[in-house]
Coordinates of N, CA and C and ligand atoms in Angstrom, one line a residue:
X1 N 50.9 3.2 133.7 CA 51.7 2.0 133.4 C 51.4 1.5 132.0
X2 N 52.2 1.0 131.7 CA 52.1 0.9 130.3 C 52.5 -0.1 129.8
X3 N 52.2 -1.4 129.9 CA 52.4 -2.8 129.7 C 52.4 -3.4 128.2
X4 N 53.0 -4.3 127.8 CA 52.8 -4.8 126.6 C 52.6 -6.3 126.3
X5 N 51.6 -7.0 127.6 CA 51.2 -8.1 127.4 C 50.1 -8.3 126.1
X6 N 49.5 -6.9 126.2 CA 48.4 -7.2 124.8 C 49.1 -7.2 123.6
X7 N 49.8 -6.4 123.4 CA 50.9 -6.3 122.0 C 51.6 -7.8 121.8
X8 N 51.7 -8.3 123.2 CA 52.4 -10.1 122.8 C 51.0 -11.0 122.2
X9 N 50.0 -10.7 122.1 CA 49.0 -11.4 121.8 C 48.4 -11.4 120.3
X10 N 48.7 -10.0 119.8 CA 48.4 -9.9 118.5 C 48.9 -11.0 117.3
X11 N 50.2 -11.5 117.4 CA 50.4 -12.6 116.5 C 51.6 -13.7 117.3
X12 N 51.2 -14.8 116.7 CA 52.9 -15.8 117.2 C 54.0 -15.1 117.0
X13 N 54.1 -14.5 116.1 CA 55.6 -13.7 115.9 C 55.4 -12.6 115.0
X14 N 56.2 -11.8 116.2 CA 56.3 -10.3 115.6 C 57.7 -10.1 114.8
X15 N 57.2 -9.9 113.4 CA 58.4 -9.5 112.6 C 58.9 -8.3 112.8
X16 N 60.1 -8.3 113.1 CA 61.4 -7.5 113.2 C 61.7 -7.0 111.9
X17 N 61.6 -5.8 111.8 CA 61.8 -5.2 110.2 C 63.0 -4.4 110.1
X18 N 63.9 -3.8 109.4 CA 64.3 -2.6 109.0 C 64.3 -2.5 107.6
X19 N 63.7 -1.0 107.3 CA 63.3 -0.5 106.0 C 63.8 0.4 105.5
X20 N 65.3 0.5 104.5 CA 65.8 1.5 103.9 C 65.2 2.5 103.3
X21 N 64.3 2.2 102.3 CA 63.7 3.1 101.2 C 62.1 3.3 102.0
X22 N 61.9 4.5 102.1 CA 60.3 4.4 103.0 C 59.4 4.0 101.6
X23 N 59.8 4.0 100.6 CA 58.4 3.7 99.6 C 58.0 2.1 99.6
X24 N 59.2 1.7 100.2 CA 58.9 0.4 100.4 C 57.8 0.3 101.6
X25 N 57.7 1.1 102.5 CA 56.8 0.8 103.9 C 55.8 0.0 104.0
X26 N 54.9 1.1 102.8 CA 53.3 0.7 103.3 C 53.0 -0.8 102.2
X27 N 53.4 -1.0 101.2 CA 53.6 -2.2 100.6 C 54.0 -3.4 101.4
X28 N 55.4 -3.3 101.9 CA 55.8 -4.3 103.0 C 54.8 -4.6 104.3
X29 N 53.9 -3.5 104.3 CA 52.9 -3.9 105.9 C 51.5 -4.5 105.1
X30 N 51.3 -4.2 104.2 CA 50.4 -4.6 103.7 C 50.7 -6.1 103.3
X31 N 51.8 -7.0 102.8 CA 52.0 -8.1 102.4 C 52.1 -8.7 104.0
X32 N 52.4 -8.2 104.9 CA 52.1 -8.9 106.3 C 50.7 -9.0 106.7
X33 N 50.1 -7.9 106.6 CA 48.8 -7.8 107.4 C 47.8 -8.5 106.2
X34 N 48.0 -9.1 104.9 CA 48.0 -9.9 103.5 C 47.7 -11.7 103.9
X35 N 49.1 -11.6 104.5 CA 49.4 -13.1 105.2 C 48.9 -13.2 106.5
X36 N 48.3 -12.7 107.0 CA 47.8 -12.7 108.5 C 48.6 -11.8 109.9
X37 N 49.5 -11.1 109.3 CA 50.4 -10.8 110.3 C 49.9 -9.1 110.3
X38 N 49.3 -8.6 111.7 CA 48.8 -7.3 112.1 C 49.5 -7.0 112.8
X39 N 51.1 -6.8 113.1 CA 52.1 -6.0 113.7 C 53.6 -6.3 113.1
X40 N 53.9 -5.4 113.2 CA 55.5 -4.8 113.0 C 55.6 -4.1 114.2
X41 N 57.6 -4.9 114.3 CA 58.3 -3.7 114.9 C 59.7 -3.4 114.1
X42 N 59.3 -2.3 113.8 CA 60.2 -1.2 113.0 C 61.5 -0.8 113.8
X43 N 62.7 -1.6 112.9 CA 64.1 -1.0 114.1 C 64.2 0.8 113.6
X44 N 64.3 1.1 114.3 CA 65.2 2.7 114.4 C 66.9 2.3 113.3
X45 N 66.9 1.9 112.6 CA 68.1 1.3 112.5 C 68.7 1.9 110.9
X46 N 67.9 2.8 110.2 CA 68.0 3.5 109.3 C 67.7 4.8 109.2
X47 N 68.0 5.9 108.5 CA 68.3 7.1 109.1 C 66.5 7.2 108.5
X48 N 66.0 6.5 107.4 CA 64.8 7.1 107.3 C 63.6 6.0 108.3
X49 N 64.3 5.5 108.8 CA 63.0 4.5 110.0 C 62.0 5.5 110.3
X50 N 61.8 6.6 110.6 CA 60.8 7.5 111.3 C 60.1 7.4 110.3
X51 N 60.3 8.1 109.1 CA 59.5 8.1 107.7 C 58.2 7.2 107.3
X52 N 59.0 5.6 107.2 CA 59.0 4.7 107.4 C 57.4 4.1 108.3
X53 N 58.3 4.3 109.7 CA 57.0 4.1 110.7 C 55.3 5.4 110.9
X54 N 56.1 6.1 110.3 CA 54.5 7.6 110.1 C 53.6 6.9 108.6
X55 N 54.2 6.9 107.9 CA 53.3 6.0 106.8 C 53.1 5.2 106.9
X56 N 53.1 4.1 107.9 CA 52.7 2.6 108.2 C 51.8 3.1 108.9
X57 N 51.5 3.9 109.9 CA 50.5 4.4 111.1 C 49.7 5.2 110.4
X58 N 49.7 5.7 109.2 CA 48.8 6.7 108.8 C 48.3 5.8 107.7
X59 N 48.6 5.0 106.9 CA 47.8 4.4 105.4 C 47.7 3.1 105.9
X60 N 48.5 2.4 106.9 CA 48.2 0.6 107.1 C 47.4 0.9 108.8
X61 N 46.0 0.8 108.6 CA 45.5 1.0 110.1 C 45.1 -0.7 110.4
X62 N 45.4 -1.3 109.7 CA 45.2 -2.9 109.7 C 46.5 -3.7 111.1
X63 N 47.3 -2.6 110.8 CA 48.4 -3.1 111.4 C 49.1 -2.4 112.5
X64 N 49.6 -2.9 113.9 CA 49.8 -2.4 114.8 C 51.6 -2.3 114.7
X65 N 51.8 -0.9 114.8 CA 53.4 -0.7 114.4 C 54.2 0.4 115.3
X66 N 55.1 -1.2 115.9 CA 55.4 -0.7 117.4 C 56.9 0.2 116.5
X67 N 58.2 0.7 117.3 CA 59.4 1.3 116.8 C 60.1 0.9 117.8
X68 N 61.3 -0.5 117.3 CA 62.2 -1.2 117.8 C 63.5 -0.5 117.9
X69 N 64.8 -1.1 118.5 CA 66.4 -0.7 118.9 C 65.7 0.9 119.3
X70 N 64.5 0.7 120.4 CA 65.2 2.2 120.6 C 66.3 2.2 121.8
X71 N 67.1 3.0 121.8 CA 68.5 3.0 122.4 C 68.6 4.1 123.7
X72 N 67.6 5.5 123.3 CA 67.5 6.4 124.4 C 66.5 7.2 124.1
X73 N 66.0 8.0 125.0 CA 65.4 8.5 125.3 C 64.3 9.7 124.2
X74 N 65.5 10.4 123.6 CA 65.0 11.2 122.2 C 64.8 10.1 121.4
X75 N 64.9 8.8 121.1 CA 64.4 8.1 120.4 C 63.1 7.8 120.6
X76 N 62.9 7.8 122.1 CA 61.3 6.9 122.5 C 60.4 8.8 122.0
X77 N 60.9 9.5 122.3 CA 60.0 10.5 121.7 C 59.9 10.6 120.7
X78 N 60.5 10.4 119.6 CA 60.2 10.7 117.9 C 59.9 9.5 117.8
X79 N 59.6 8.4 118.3 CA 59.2 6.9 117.3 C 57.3 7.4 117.5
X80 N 57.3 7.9 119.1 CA 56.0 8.1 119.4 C 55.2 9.1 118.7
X81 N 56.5 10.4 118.2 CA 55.7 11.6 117.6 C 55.0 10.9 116.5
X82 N 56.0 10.0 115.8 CA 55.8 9.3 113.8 C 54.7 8.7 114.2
X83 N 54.3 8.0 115.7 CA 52.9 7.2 115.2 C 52.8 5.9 116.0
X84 N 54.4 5.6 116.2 CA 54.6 4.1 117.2 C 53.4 3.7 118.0
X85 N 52.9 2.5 118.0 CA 51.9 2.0 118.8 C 52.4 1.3 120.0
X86 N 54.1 1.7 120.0 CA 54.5 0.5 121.3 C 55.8 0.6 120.5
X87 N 56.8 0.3 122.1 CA 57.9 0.9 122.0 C 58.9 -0.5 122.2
X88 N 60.1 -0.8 121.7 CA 61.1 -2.0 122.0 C 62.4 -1.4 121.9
X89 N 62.8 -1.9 123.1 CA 64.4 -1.4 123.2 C 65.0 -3.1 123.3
X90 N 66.6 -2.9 122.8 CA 67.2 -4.9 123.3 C 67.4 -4.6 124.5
X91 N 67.6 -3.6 125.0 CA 68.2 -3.6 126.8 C 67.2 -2.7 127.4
X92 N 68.1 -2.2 128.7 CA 67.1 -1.3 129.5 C 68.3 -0.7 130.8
X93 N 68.4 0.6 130.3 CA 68.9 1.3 131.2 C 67.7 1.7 132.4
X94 N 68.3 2.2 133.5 CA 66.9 2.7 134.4 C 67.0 3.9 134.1
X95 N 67.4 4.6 133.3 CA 67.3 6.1 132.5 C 65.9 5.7 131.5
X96 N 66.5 4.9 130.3 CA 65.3 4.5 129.0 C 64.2 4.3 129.8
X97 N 64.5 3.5 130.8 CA 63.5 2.5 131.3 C 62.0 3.7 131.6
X98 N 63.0 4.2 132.8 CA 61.3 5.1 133.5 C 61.3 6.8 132.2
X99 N 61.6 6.7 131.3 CA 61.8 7.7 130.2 C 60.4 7.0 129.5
X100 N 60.5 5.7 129.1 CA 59.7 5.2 128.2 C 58.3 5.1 128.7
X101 N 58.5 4.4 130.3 CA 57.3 4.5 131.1 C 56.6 5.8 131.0
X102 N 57.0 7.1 131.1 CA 56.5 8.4 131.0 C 55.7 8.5 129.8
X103 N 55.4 7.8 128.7 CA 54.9 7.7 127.5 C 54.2 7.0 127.3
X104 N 52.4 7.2 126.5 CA 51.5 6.9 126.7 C 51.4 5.4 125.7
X105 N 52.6 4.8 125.7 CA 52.3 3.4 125.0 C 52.7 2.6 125.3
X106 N 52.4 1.1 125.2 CA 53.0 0.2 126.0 C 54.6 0.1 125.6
X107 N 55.2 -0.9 126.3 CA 56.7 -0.6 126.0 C 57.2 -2.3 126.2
X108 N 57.9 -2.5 125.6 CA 58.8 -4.1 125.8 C 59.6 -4.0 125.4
X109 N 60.0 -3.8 126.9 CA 62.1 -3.8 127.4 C 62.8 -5.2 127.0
X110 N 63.8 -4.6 126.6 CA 64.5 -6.4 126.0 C 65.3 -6.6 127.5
X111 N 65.7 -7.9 128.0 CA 66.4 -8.4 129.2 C 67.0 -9.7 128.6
X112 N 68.6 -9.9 129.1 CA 68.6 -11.1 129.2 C 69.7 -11.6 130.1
X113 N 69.4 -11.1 131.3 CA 69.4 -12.1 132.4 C 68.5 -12.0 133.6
X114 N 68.4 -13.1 134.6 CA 67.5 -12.7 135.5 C 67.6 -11.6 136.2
X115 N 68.5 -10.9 136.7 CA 68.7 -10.1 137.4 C 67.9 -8.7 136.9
X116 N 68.4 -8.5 135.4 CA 67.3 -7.6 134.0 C 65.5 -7.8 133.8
X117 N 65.3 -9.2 134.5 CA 64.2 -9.2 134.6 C 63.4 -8.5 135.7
X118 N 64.1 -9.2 136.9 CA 63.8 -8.6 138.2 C 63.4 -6.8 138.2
X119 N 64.3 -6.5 137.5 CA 64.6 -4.7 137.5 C 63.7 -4.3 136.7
X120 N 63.0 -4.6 135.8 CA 62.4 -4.5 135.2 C 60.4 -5.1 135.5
X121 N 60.1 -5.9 136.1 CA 59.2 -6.0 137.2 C 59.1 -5.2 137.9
X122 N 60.5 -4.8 138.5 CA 60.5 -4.2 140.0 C 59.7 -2.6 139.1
X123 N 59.9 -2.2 137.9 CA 59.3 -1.0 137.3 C 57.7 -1.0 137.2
X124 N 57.3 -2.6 137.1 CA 56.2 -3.0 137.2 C 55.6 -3.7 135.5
X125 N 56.3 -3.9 134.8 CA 56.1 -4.7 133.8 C 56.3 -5.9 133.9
X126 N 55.3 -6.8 133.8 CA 55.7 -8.2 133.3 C 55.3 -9.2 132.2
X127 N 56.0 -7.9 130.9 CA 56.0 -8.6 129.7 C 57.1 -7.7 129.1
X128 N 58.0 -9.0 128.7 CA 59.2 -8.0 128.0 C 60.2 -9.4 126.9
X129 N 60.9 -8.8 126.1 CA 61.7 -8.9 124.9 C 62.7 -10.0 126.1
X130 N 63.3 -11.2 125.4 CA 64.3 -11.8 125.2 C 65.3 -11.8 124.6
X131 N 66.2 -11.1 124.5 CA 67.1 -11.0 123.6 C 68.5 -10.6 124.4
X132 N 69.7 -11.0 123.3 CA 69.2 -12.2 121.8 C 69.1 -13.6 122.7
X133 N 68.3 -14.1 121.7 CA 67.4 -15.4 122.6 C 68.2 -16.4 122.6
X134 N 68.5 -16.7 120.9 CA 69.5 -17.8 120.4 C 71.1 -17.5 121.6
X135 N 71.8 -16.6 121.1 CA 73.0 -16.5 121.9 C 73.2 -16.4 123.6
X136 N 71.6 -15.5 124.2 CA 71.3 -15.7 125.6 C 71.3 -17.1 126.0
X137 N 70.8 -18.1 125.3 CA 70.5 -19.6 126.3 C 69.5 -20.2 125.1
X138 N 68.9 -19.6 124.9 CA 67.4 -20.2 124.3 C 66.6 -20.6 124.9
X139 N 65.7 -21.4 124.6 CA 64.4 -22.2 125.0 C 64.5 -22.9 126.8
X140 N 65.8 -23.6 126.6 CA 66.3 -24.1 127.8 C 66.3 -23.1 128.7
X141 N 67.2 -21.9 128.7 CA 67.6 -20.5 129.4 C 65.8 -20.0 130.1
X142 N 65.0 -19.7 128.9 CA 64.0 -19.1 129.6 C 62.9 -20.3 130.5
X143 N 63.2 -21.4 129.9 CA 62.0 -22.8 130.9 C 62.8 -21.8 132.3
X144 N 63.6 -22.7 132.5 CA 65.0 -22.4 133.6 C 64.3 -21.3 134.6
X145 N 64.3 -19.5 133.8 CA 63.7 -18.7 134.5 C 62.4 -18.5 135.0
X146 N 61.7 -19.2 134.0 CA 60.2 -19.7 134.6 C 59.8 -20.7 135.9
X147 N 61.3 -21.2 136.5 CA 60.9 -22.0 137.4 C 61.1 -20.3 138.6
X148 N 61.8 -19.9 138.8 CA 61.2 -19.1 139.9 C 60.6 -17.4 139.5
X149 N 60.7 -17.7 138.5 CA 59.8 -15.9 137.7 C 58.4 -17.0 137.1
X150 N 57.2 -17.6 137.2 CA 56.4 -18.1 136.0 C 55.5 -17.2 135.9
X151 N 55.7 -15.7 136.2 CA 54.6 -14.8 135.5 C 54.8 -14.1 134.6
X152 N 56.0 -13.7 134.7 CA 56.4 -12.8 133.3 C 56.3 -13.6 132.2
X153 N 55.8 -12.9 131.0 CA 55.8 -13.8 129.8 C 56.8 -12.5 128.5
X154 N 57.5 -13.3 127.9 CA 58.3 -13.4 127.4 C 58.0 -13.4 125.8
X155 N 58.7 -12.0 125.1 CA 58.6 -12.2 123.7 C 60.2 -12.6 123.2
X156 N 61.1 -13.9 123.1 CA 62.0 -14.0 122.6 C 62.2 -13.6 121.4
X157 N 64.0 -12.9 121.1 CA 64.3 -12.4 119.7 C 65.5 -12.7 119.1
X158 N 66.1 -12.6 118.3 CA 67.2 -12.8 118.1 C 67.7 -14.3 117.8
X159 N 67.6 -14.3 116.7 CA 68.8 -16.1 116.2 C 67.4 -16.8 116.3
X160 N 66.6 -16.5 116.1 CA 65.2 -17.6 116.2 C 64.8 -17.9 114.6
X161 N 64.4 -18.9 113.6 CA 63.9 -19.1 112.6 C 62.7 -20.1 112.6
X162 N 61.7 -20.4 111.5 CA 60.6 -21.1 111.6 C 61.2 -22.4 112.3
X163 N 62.5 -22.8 112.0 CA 62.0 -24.1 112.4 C 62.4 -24.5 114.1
X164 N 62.8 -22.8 114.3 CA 63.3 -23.0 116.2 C 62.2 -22.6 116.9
X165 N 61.1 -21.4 116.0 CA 60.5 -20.8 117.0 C 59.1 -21.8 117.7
X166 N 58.8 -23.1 117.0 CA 58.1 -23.8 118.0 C 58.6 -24.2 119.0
X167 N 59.8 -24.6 119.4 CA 60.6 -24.8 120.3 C 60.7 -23.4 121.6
X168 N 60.1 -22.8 121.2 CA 60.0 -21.5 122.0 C 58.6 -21.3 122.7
X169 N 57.9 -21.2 121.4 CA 56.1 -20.9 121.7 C 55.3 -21.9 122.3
X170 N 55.8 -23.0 122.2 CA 55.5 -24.2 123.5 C 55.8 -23.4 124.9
X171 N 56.8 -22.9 125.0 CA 57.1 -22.3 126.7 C 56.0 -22.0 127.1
X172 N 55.0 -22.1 128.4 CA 54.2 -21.4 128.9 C 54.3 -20.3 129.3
X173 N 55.8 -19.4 129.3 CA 56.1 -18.3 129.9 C 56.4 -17.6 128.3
X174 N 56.2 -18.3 127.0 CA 56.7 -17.7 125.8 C 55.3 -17.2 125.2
X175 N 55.3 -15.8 125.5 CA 53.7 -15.3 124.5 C 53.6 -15.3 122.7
X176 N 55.3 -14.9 122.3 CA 55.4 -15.2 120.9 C 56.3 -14.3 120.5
X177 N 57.5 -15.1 119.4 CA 58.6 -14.9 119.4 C 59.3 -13.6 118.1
X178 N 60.0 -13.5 118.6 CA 60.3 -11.9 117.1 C 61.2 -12.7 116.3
X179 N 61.5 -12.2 115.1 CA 62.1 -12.4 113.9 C 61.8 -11.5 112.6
X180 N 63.0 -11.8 111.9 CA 63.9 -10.6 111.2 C 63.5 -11.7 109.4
X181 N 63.0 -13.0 110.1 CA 62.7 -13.7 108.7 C 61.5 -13.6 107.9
X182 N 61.1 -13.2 108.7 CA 59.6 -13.1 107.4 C 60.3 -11.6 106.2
X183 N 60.8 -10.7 106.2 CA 61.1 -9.8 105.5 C 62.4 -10.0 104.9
X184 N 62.7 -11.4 104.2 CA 64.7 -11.1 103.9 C 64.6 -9.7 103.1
X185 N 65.8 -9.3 103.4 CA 66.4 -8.0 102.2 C 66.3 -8.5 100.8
X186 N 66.1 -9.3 100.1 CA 66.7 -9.9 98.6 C 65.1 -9.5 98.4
X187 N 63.8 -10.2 99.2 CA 62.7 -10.2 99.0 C 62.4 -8.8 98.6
X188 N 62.6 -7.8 100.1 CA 62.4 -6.6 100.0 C 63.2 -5.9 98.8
X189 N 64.1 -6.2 98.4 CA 65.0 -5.3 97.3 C 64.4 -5.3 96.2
X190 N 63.9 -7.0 96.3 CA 62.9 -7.5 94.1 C 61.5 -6.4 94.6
X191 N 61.0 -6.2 95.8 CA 59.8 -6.0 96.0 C 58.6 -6.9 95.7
X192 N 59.5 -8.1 96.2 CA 58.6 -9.5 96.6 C 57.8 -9.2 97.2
X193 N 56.6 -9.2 97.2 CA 56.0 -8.4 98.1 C 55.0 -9.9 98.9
X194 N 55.0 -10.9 97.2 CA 54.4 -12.2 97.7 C 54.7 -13.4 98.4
X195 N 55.8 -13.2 98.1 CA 56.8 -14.0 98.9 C 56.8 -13.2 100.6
X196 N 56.8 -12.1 100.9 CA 56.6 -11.4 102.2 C 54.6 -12.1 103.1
X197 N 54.7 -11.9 101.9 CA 52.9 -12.8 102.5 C 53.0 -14.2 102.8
X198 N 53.7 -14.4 101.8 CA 53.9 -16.2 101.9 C 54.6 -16.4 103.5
X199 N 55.6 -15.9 103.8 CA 56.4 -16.1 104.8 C 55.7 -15.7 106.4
X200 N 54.5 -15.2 105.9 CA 54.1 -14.0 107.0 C 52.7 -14.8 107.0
X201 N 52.5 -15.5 106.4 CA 51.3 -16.6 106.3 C 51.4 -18.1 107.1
X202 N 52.9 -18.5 106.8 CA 53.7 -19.8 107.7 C 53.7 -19.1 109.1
X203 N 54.4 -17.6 109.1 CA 54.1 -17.3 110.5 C 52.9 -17.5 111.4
X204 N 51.7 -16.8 110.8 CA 50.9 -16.6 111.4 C 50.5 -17.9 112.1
X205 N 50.6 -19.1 111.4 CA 49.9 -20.5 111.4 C 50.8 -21.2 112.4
X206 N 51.6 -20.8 113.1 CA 52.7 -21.2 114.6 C 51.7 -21.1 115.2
X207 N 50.6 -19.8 115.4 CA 49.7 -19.8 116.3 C 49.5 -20.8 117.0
X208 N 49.2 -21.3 118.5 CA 48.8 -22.3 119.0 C 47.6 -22.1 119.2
Ligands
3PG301 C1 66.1 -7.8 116.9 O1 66.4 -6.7 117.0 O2 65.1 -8.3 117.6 C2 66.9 -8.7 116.1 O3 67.8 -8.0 115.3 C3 66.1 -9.7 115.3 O4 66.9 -10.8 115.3 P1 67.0 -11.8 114.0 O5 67.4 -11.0 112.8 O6 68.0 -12.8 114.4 O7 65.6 -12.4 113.8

């Protein structure tokens, strides 16, 4: 079994990345793990993402770097070949689902309704992705499922920014929330690299 309640513990928020150019990688994980932040999840969402995620796992060992949107199945095997420390899909077929479980890393299936929850328990995980969190319900949506689910805890994603995600990480069912803001593209394009610390430094400090 392969759970990813510890992977929700590493930081208040896990930055959501995608990385065009891999020479940008190991720079961009270093200005997180700079600012306090020791995890990425790396979307699949560019044709060089694998690249990307093998030189984050081979030169940044500071930093725990899971491989996000995976979609199917030959995905959850090449994120794991490159190095992935833990796997995120936004949904969960029961194909992906017991595919990913077969794989020796933790995994956090995205759900967003209760019913996605349940199915996903019933696999025997009870830690998994929210998403998208903002257009699902939000904060209100997941209290709500906490009144008859209060064990699963919850990494919300999607449409969340600094000044929503305390609104979230108060939930006692919320372990800590993803976002796509600590890395804008403008930053990554100048190879801001301080400004990625800066933002990844505000993150860290949500910590409760
Ligand atoms: C994800 O895959 O989790 C989202 O694309 C991140 O959402 P955000 O860009 O709204 O933070």
């Amino acid at each position: 079994m392969a759970d990813a309640s510890g992977v929700l513990r590493v930081s208040p928020v896990i930055p959501v990345v995608t990385i065009d150019d891999p020479q940008d990688a190991v720079p961009l994980a270093r200005a997180l793990v700079d600012g306090g932040v020791k995890i990425i999840e790396l979307t699949l969402r560019t044709d060089s993402a694998l690249t990307s995620l093998k030189l984050i796992a081979q030169e940044v060992p500071d930093i725990l770097v899971g491989a996000g949107t995976i979609l199917t199945p030959g995905q959850a095997d090449a994120a794991v070949q490159a190095g992935a420390s833990f796997l995120v899909s936004p949904g969960v077929t029961p194909a992906l689902l017991t595919h990913m479980l077969s794989l020796d890393v933790p995994v956090l299936p995205g759900v967003a309704t209760v019913g996605e929850v349940m199915a996903v328990l019933e696999a025997g995980l009870d830690a998994m992705k929210f998403f998208p969190a903002g257009p699902a319900g939000g904060p209100s949506y997941l209290a709500a499922i906490g009144a008859p689910i209060p064990h699963v805890r919850f990494c919300p994603t999607g449409g969340i920014s600094p000044g929503t995600a305390p609104d979230y990480l108060k939930l006692p069912n919320v372990a800590c929330v993803g976002g796509s803001w600590l890395t804008p593209a403008d930053a990554v394009a100048a190879k801001d690299w301080g400004r990625i610390t800066s933002l990844a430094g505000g993150a860290a400090a949500l910590g409760r």
